[in-house]
Coordinates of C-alpha atoms in Angstrom, one line a residue:
M268 CA -6.0 -15.5 15.3
M269 CA -4.4 -12.4 13.8
H270 CA -6.7 -9.3 13.6
T271 CA -6.6 -8.0 10.0
D272 CA -9.2 -5.2 10.4
K273 CA -11.0 -5.8 7.2
I274 CA -14.1 -3.9 6.0
Y275 CA -16.6 -4.6 3.3
V276 CA -17.0 -2.1 0.5
S277 CA -19.7 -2.9 -2.2
G278 CA -19.6 -6.5 -1.0
T279 CA -15.8 -6.7 -1.4
R280 CA -13.6 -7.3 1.6
Q281 CA -10.8 -4.7 1.9
R282 CA -8.3 -3.7 4.5
T283 CA -8.8 -0.5 6.4
P284 CA -6.5 2.5 5.9
E285 CA -5.1 2.0 9.4
Y286 CA -4.2 -1.7 8.7
T287 CA -2.6 -0.7 5.3
A288 CA -0.5 2.0 7.1
W289 CA 0.6 -0.6 9.7
Q290 CA 1.7 -3.0 7.0
A291 CA 3.5 -0.3 5.0
M292 CA 5.3 1.0 8.0
K293 CA 6.8 -2.4 8.7
Y294 CA 7.5 -3.0 5.0
R295 CA 9.5 0.3 4.8
C296 CA 11.6 -0.7 7.8
Y297 CA 12.2 -4.4 7.2
N298 CA 12.0 -5.2 3.5
K299 CA 15.3 -4.6 1.8
R300 CA 13.6 -4.8 -1.6
Y301 CA 11.5 -1.7 -0.8
K302 CA 12.5 1.1 -3.2
N303 CA 13.2 3.6 -0.4
Y304 CA 14.5 1.1 2.2
E305 CA 17.7 3.1 2.5
N306 CA 15.7 6.0 3.9
Y307 CA 14.0 3.8 6.5
G308 CA 15.4 0.4 7.6
G309 CA 18.7 1.2 5.9
R310 CA 19.1 4.2 8.3
G311 CA 18.0 2.3 11.3
V312 CA 14.4 3.4 11.4
Y313 CA 12.5 0.7 13.3
V314 CA 9.0 -0.2 14.4
C315 CA 8.7 -0.7 18.2
D316 CA 8.1 -4.3 19.2
E317 CA 4.6 -3.6 20.5
W318 CA 3.5 -2.3 17.1
R319 CA 5.6 -4.6 15.0
N320 CA 4.0 -7.7 16.6
S321 CA 0.4 -6.4 17.1
Y322 CA -1.9 -4.6 14.9
P323 CA -4.5 -4.2 17.7
T324 CA -1.9 -2.4 19.8
F325 CA -0.9 -0.1 16.9
L326 CA -4.6 0.7 16.4
K327 CA -5.3 1.3 20.1
D328 CA -2.3 3.7 20.3
M329 CA -2.9 5.6 17.1
G330 CA -6.6 5.4 16.8
R331 CA -8.4 5.7 13.4
R332 CA -6.9 8.2 11.0
P333 CA -8.9 11.5 11.1
S334 CA -9.5 11.6 7.4
S335 CA -8.4 10.2 4.0
K336 CA -5.9 13.1 3.8
H337 CA -4.0 11.8 6.8
S338 CA -1.1 9.3 6.9
I339 CA 1.3 8.1 9.6
N340 CA 4.1 10.5 10.4
R341 CA 7.1 10.3 12.6
I342 CA 7.5 13.5 14.6
D343 CA 11.3 13.1 15.0
Q344 CA 12.7 11.8 11.8
K345 CA 15.7 10.3 13.6
E346 CA 13.5 8.1 15.8
G347 CA 11.5 5.0 14.9
Y348 CA 7.8 4.3 14.8
K349 CA 6.5 4.2 18.3
P350 CA 3.6 5.8 20.2
S351 CA 5.5 8.8 21.5
N352 CA 6.9 9.6 18.0
C353 CA 3.9 9.1 15.7
R354 CA 0.8 11.0 14.7
W355 CA -1.7 11.1 11.8
A356 CA -0.7 14.1 9.6
T357 CA -1.7 15.7 6.4
K358 CA 0.7 16.1 3.5
T359 CA 1.0 19.8 4.4
E360 CA 1.9 18.9 8.0
Q361 CA 4.4 16.3 6.8
S362 CA 6.1 18.6 4.3
R363 CA 7.0 20.9 7.3
N364 CA 8.6 17.9 9.0
R365 CA 11.2 16.9 6.4
P366 CA 13.9 14.4 7.3
D367 CA 17.5 15.5 7.7
Y368 CA 19.5 12.5 6.5
N369 CA 22.8 14.0 7.5

């Protein structure tokens, strides 16, 4: 059974922010219909097999995001999504880590 990491808010089942980040990360890299696919999958950005195939592994490696102001960030923009290259970062931290698409 696939672990979806859902929570209940006011009686409504919702996905956690970490699960949503995991889904979005894969979507950016592998869905050619994604509006910015050319900046992710189109440039060869990938999700490591361990994360792509297992949400529990992604969650174990990344942990819960520290706050609602954090989102997943690749440290080296030329590398893919993998444990050694990802962190939870604020928008300010991410703005200092702009990709160089050249």
